[in-house]
Short mmCIF file of C-alpha atoms and ligand atoms in Angstrom, two decimals:
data_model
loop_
_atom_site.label_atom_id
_atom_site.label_comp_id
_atom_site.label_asym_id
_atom_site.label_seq_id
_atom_site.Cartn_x
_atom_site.Cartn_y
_atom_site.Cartn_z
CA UNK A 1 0.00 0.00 0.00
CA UNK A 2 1.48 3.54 -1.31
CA UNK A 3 0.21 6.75 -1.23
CA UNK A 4 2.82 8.04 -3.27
CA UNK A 5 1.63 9.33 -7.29
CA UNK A 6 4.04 7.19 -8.94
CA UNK A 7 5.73 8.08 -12.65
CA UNK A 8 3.56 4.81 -13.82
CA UNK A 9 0.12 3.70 -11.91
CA UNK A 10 1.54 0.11 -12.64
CA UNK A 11 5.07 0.99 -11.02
CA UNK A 12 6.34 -0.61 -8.14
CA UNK A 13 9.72 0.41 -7.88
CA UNK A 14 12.57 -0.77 -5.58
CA UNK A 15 13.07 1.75 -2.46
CA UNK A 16 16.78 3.46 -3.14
CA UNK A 17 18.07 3.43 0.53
CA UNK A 18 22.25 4.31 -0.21
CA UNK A 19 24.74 5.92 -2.93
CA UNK A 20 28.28 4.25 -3.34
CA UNK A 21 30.08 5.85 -5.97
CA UNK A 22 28.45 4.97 -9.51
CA UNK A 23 26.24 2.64 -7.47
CA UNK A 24 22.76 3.12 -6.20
CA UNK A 25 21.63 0.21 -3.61
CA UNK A 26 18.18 -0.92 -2.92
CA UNK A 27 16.70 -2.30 0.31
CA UNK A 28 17.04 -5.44 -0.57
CA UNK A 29 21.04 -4.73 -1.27
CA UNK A 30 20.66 -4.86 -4.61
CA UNK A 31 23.43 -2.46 -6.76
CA UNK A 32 22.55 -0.57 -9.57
CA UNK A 33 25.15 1.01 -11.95
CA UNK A 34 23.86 4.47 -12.66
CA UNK A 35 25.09 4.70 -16.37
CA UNK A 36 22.36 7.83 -17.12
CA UNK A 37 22.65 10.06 -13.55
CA UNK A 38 18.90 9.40 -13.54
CA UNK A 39 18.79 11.88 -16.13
CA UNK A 40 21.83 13.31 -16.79
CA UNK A 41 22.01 14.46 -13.16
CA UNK A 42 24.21 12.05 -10.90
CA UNK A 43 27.54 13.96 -12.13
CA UNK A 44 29.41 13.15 -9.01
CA UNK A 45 28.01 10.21 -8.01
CA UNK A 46 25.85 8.83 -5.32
CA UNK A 47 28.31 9.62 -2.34
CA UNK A 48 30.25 12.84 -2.77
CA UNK A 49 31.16 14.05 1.19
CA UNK A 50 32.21 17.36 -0.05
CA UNK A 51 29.11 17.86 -1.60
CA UNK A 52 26.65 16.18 1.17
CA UNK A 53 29.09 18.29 4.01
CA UNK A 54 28.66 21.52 2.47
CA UNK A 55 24.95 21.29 2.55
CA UNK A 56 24.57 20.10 5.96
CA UNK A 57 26.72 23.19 7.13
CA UNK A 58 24.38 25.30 5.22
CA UNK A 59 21.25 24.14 6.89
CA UNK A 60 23.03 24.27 10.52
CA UNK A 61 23.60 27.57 9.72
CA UNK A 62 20.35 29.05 8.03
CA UNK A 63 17.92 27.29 5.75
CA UNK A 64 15.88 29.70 3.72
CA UNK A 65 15.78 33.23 3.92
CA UNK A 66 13.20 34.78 1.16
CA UNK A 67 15.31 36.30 -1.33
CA UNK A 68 12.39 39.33 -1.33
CA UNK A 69 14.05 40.18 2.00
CA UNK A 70 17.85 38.86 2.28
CA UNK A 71 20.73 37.45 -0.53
CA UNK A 72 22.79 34.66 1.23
CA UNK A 73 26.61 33.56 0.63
CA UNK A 74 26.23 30.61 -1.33
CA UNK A 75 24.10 32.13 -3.42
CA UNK A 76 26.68 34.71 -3.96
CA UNK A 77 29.46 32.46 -4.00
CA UNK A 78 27.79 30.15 -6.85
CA UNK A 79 26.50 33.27 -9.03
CA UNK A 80 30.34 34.70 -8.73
CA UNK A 81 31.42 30.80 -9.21
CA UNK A 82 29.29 30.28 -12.65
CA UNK A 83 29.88 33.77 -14.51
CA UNK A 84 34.12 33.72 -13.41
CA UNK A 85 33.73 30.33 -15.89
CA UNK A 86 30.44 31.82 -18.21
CA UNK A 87 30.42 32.12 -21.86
CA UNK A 88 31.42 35.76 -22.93
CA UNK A 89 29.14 38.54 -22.11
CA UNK A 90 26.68 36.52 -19.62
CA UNK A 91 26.40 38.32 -15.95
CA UNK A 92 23.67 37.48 -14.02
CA UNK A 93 22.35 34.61 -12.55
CA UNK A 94 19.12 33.93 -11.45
CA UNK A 95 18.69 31.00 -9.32
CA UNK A 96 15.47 28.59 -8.95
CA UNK A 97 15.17 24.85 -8.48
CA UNK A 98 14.67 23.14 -11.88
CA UNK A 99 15.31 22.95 -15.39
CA UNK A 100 11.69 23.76 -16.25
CA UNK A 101 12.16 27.10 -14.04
CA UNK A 102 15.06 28.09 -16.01
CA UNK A 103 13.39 27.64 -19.26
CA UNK A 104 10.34 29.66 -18.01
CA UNK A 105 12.29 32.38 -16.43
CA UNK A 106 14.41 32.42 -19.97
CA UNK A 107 11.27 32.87 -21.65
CA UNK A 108 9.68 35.50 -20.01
CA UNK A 109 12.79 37.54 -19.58
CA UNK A 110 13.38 37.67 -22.85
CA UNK A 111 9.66 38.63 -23.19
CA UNK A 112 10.08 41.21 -20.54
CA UNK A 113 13.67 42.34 -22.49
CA UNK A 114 11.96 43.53 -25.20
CA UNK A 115 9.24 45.52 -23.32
CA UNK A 116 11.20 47.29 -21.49
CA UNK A 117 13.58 48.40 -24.40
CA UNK A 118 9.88 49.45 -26.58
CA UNK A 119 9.24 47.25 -28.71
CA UNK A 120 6.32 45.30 -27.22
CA UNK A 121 5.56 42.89 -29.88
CA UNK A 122 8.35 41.05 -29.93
CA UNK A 123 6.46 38.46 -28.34
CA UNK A 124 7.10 34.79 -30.56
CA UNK A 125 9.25 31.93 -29.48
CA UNK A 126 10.88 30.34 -32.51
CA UNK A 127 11.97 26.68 -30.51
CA UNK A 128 13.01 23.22 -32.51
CA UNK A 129 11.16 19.88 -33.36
CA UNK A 130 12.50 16.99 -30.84
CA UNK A 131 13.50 19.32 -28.33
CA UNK A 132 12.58 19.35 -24.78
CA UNK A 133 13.22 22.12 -22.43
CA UNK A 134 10.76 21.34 -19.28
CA UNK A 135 7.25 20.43 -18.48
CA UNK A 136 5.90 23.54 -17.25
CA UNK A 137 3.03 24.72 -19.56
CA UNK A 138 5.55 27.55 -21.20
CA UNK A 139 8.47 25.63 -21.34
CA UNK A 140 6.09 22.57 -22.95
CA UNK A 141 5.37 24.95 -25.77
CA UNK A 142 8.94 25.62 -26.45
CA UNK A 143 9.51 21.50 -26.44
CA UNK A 144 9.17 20.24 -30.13
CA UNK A 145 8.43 16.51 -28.94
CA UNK A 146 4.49 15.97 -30.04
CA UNK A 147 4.63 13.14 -27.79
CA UNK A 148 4.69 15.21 -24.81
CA UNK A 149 2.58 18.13 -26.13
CA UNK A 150 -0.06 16.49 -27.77
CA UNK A 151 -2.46 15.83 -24.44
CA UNK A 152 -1.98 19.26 -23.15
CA UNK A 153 -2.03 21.04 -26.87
CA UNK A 154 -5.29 23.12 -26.27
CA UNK A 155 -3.25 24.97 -23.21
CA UNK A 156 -0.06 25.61 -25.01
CA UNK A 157 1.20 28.57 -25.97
CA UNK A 158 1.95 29.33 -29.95
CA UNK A 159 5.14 28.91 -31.08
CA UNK A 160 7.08 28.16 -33.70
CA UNK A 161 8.93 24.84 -34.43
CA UNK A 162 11.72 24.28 -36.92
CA UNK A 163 14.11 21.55 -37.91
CA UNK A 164 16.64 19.92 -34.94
CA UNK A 165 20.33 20.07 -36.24
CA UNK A 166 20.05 15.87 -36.85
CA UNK A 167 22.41 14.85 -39.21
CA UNK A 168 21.95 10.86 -38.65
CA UNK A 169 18.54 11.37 -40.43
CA UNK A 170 18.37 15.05 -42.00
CA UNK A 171 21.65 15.47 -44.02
CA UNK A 172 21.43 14.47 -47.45
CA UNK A 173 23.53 12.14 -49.27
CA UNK A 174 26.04 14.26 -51.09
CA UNK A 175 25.39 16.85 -49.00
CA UNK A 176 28.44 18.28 -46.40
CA UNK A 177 27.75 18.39 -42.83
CA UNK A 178 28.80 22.27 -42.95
CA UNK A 179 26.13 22.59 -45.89
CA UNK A 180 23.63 20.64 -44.02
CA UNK A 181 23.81 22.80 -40.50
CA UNK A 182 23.85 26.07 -42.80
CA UNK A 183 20.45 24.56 -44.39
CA UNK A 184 18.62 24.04 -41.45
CA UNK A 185 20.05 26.90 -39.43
CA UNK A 186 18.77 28.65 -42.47
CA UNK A 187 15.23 27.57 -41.61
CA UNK A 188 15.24 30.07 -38.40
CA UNK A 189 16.10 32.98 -40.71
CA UNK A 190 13.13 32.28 -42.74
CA UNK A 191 10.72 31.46 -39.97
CA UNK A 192 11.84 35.30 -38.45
CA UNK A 193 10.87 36.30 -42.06
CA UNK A 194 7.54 34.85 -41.96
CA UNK A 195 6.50 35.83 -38.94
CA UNK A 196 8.18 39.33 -39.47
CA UNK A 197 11.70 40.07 -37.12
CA UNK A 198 9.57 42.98 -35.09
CA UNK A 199 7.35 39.68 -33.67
CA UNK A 200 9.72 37.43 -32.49
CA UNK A 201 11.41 37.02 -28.78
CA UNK A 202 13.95 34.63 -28.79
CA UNK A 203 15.04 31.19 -30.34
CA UNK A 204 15.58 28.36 -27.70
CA UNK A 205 17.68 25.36 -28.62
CA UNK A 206 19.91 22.79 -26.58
CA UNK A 207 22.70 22.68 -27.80
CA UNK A 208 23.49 18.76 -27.40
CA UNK A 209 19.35 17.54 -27.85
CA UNK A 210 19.39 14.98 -24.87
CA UNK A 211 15.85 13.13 -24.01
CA UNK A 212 13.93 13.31 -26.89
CA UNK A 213 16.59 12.94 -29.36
CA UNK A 214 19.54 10.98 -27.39
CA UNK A 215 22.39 13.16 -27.19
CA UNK A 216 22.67 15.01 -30.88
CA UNK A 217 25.46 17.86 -31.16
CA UNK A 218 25.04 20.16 -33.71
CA UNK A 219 27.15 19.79 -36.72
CA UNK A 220 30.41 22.70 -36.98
CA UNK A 221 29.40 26.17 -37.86
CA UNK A 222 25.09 25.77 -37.04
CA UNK A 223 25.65 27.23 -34.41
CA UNK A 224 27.31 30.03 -35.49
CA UNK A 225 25.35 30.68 -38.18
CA UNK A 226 22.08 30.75 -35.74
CA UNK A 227 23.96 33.40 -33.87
CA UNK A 228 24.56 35.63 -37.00
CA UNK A 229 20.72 34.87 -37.83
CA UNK A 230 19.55 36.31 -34.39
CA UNK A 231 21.82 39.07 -34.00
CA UNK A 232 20.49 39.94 -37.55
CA UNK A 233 17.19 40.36 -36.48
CA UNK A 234 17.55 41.50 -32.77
CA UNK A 235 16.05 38.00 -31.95
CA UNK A 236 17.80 37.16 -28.27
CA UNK A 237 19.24 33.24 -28.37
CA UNK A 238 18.63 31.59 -25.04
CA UNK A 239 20.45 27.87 -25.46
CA UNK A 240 19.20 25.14 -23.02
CA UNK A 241 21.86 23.69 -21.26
CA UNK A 242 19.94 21.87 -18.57
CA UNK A 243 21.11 18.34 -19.70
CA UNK A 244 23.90 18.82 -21.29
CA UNK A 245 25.44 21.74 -19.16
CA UNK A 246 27.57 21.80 -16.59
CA UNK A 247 30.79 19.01 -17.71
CA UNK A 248 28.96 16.74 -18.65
CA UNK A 249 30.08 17.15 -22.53
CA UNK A 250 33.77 17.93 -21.50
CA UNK A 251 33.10 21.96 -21.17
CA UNK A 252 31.37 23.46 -18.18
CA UNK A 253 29.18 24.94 -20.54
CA UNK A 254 28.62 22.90 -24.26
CA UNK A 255 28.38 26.08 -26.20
CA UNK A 256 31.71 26.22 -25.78
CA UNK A 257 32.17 23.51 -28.40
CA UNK A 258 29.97 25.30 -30.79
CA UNK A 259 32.34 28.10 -30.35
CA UNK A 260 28.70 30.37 -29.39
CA UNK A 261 27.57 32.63 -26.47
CA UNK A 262 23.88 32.99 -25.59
CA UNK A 263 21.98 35.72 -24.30
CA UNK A 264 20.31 33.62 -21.83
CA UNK A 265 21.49 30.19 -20.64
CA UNK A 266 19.44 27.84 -18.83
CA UNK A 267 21.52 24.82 -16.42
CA UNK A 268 20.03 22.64 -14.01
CA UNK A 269 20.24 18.71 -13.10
CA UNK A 270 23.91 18.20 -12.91
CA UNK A 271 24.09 22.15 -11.24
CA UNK A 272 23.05 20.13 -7.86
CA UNK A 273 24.39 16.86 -9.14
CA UNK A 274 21.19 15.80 -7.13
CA UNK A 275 22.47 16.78 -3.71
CA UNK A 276 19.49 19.36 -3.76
CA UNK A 277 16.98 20.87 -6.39
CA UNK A 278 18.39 23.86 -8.55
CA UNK A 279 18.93 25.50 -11.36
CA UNK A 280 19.72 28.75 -12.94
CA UNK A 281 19.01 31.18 -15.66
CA UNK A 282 22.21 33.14 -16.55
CA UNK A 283 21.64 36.43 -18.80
CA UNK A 284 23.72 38.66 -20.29
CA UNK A 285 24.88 41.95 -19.18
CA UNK A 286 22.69 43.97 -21.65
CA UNK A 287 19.61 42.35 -20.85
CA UNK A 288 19.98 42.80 -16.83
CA UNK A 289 20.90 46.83 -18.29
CA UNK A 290 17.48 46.65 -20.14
CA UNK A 291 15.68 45.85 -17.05
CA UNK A 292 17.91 48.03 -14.36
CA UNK A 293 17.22 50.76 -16.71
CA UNK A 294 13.87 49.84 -17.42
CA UNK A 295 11.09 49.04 -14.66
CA UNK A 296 14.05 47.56 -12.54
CA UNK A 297 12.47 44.25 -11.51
CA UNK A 298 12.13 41.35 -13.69
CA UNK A 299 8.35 40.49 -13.34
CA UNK A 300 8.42 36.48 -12.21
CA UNK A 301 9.89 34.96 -8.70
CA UNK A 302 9.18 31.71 -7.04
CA UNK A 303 9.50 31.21 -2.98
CA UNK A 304 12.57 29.15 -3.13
CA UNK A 305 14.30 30.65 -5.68
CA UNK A 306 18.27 31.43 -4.08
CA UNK A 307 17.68 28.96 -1.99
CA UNK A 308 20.49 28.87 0.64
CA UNK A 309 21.02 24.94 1.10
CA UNK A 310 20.58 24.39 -2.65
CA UNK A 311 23.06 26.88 -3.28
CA UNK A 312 25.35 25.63 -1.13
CA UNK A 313 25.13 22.22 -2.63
CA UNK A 314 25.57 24.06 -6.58
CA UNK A 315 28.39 26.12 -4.97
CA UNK A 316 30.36 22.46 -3.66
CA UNK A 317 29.58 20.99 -7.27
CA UNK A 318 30.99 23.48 -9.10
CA UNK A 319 34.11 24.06 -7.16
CA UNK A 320 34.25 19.79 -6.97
CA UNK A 321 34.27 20.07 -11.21
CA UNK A 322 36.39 22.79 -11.39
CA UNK A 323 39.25 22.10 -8.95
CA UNK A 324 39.46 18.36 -9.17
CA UNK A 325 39.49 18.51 -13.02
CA UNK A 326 36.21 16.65 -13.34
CA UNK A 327 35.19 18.69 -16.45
CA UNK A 328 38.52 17.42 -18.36
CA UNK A 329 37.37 13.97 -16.63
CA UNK A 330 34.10 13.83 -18.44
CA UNK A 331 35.95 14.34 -21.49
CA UNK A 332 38.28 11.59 -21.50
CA UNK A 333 36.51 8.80 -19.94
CA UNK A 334 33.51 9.72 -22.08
CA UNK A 335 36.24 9.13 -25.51
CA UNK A 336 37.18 5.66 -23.66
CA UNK A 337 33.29 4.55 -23.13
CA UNK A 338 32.65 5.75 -26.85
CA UNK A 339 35.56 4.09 -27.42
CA UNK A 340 33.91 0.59 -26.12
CA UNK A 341 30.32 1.63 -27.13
CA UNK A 342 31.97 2.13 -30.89
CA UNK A 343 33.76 -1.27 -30.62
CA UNK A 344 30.54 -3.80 -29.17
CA UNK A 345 28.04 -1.88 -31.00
CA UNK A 346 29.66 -0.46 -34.38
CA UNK A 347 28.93 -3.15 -36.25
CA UNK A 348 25.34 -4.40 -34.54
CA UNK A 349 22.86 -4.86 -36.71
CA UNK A 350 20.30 -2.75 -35.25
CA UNK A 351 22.85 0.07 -33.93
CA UNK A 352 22.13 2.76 -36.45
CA UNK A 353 24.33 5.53 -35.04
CA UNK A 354 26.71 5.97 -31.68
CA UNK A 355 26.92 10.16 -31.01
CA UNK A 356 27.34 12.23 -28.26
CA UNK A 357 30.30 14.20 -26.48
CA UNK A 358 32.04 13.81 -23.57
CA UNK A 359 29.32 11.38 -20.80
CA UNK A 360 26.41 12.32 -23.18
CA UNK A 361 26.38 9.67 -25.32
CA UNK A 362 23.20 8.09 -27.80
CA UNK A 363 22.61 5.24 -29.18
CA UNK A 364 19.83 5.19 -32.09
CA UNK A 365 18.17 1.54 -32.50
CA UNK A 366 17.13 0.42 -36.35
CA UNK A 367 15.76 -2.35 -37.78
CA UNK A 368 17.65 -2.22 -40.20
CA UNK A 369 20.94 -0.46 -40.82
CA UNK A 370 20.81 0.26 -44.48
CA UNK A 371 17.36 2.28 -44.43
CA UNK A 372 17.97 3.83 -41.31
CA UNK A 373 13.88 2.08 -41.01
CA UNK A 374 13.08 2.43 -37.42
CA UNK A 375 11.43 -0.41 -35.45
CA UNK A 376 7.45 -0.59 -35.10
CA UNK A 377 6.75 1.59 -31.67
CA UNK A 378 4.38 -1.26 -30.77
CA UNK A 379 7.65 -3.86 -29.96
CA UNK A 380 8.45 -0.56 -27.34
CA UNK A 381 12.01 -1.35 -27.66
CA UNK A 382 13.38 1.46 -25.86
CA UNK A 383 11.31 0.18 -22.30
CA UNK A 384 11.77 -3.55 -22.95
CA UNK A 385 15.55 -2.16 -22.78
CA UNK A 386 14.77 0.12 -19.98
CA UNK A 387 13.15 -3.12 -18.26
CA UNK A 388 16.31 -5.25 -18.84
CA UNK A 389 19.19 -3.38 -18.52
CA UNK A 390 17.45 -2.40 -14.61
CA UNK A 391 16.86 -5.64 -13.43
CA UNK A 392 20.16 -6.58 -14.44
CA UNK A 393 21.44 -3.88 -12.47
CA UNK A 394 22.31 -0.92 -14.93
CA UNK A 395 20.27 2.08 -14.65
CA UNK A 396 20.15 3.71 -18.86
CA UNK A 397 17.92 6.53 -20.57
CA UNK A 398 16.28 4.67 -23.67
CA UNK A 399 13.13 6.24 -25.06
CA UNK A 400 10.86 6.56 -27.97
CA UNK A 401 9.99 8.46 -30.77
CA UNK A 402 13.53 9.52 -31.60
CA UNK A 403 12.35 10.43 -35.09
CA UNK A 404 9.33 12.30 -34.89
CA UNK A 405 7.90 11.73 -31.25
CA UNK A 406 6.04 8.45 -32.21
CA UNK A 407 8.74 6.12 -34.11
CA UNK A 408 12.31 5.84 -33.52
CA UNK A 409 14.11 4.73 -30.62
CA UNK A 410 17.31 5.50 -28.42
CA UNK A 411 19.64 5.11 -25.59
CA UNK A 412 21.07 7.93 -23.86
CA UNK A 413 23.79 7.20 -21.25
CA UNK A 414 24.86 9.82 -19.32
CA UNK A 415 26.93 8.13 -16.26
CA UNK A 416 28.42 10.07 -13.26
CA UNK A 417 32.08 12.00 -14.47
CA UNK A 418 34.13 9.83 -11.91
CA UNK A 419 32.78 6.77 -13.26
CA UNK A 420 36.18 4.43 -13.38
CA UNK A 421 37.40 2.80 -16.22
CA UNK A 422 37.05 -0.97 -14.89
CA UNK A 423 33.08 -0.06 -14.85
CA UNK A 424 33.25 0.87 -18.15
CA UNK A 425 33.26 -2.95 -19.38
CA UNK A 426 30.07 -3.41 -16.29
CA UNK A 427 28.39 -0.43 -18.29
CA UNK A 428 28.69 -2.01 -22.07
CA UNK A 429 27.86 -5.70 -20.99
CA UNK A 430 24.97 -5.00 -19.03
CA UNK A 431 23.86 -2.49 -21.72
CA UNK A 432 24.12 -4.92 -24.34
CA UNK A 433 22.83 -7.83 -22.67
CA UNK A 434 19.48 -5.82 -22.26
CA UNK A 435 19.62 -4.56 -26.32
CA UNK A 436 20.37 -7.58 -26.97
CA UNK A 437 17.68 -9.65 -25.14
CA UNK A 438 15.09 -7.03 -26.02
CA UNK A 439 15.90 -7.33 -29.55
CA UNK A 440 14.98 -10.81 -29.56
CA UNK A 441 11.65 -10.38 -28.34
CA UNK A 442 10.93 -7.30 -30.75
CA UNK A 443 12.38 -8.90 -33.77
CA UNK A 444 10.70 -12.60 -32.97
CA UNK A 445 7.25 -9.68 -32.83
N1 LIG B 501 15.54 21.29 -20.47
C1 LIG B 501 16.17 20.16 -20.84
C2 LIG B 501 17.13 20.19 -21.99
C3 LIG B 501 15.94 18.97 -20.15
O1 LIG B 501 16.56 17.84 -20.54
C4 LIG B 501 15.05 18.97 -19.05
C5 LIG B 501 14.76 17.72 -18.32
O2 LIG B 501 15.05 16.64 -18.75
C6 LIG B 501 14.42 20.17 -18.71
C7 LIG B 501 14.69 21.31 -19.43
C8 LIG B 501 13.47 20.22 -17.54
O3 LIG B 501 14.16 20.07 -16.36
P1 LIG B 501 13.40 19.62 -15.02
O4 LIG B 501 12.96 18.21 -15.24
O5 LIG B 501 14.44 19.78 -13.95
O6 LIG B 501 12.26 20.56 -14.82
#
């Protein structure tokens, strides 16, 4: 007997009870290897002491103080912390507890950017297909997964959806990846057209698609090319780093691979590394000018936002990837685990594509290689793998409708940055034990 709302009514999941490392353990003793961080949050691990110290001195010290009265000094600490290590030109930080707060703060700042600088119909959010970027009714509107939307699509807000950067399936044969990003960058340009420049906000992307597309960079130069387009048209670029932020591609922030700076950036999950709930909204020096000049308050706030123990837990992250080198870690042990990914599964039969950077790798399931042809969503492949790889003991991120938010299916592994390399093998084994054993029922369907 529960009274807890689960994820699933038909859920009965194991109660966690300890962290060790990689390693989640269940009451039963059961271990888990956490190859996904949950999702993409376990960056440290289960059992960081820095981490778990710093926010138990926080809360014997003070717990909350409303941030409509007081600031507090790991809020100030981790705001100084975040912009010292920023992308160029970003200077604020606004703290709250989620990735779906950051996205919701980014949108209605840029919103509230425009007003106060007079032009009050720039108003439009131009977002991407197969994105997600929160569930939060505003932040669901940005999210280009139909999946998601599609129950709650009389409540959404309209915006604007164009092409992901997803050169797997969009870039034509013949075609060069550099001409293929320009192409579908290009599609933001023409969607500003449409809609006319003096309409339209901001354009929200992540930069590395995580959930809904399982871990897709960008190819060189779209990036930069959606930067020229925005700064073009005074349309403010907010990228959505809540997954793929904070190390976990092998930069603190993964713009810096796209060689880009936002106006707004949006981090969360591996912010707290799951020690506490938080995330931030970072903005760039203009904008907080636009608003200090303007009506000097940014019209949103939550209760908990600069939440002292939270704070301190973000401010003992960061300083644990920065000064043990766990950024540069994520890098290089995430080449090794591609490295083993790449040699069990690059020549699987129904292993269509190994991506990623860094720990934020993807793997995209096919039934058959040549076609790219997905599997029928009926066999749900992706939670017959979910199903197996757990009760074998590996905790992964598979999920469906990697093409168009009904067909397609993925793996997204996203494992903790001091994962070691002898776990490594644990990882791939388990991983393809469970493709493997699910593959046999779906193909037998
Ligand atoms: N943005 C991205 C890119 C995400 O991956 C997620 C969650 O998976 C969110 C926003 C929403 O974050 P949260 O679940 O913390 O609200």
């Amino acid at each position: 007997m529960t009274h807890i709302f689960p994820r699933h009514t038909a859920m009965r999941p194991p109660r966690a009870v300890k962290g060790d490392g990689c390693y989640i353990v269940d009451d039963t003793g059961k271990r888990y290897l956490d190859a996904s961080g949950g999702a993409a949050v376990s960056c440290l691990g289960h059992s960081d002491q820095a981490v778990t110290e710093a926010v138990k001195a926080q809360l014997d010290a003070i717990a909350f103080a409303h941030t409509g009265f007081f600031t507090n000094g790991p809020a100030e600490d981790l705001a100084d912390l975040l912009i010292a290590h920023a992308p160029e030109g970003l200077d604020r930080v606004y703290l709250v507890s989620g990735g779906s707060e950051a996205t919701e703060a980014a949108l209605k700042l840029a919103r509230q950017y425009h007003l106060e600088r007079g032009e009050p119909g720039r108003a439009r959010i131009i977002a991407r297909r197969q994105s997600y970027h929160g569930n939060t009714l505003g932040a669901l509107s940005a999210g280009g997964n139909m999946w998601r939307r599609e129950p709650f699509q009389p409540m959404l807000v309209e915006m604007s959806h164009i092409a992901p950067c997803y050169a797997y399936r969009g870039q034509a044969d013949g075609e060069s990846a550099e001409d293929y990003g320009r192409r579908v960058a290009d599609e933001l340009e023409a969607e500003i057209l449409r809609l006319g420049p003096e309409t339209v906000a901001a354009f929200i992307a992540e930069p590395v698609v995580g959930a809904t597309l399982g871990a897709v960079p960008a190819v060189p130069g779209y990036f930069r090319r959606i930067r020229e387009i925005c700064d073009r048209h005074g349309v403010l670029l907010i990228l959505d780093e809540v997954m793929c932020g904070m190390g976990r591609t092998g930069h603190l922030f993964a713009c810096e691979a796209d060689g880009v700076a936002p106006d707004i950036l949006c981090i969360a999950k591996g912010l707290g590394a799951g020690y506490q709930p938080i995330g931030a909204m970072l903005c760039s020096a203009e904008i907080y000018r636009a608003i200090e000049e303007g009506t000097g308050f940014f019209q949103h706030g939550h209760t908990y936002i600069g939440h002292p123990a939270a704070a301190a837990a973000g401010r003992a992250v960061v300083t644990a990837l920065v000064e043990r080198g766990l950024v540069a870690r994520a890098g290089a042990m995430g080449d090794t685990l591609k490295a083993a990914l790449v040699e069990r599964f690059g020549q699987h039969p129904h292993v269509g594509d190994i991506r990623g950077r860094g720990m934020f790798l993807g793997l995209e399931l096919v039934a058959d290689r040549e076609s790219k042809a997905p599997f029928d969503p009926a066999c749900r492949l992706n939670a017959t793998i979910k199903k197996a790889a757990f009760a074998n003991g590996l905790i992964c991120y598979p999920m469906g409708g990697t093409i168009d938010g009904r067909s397609g299916d993925h793996v997204l592994l996203a494992p903790p940055f001091i994962l070691e390399e002898a776990q490594v093998g644990e990882l791939v084994d388990k991983l393809a034990g469970a493709i493997d054993s699910a593959l046999a029922t779906a193909v037998a369907a």
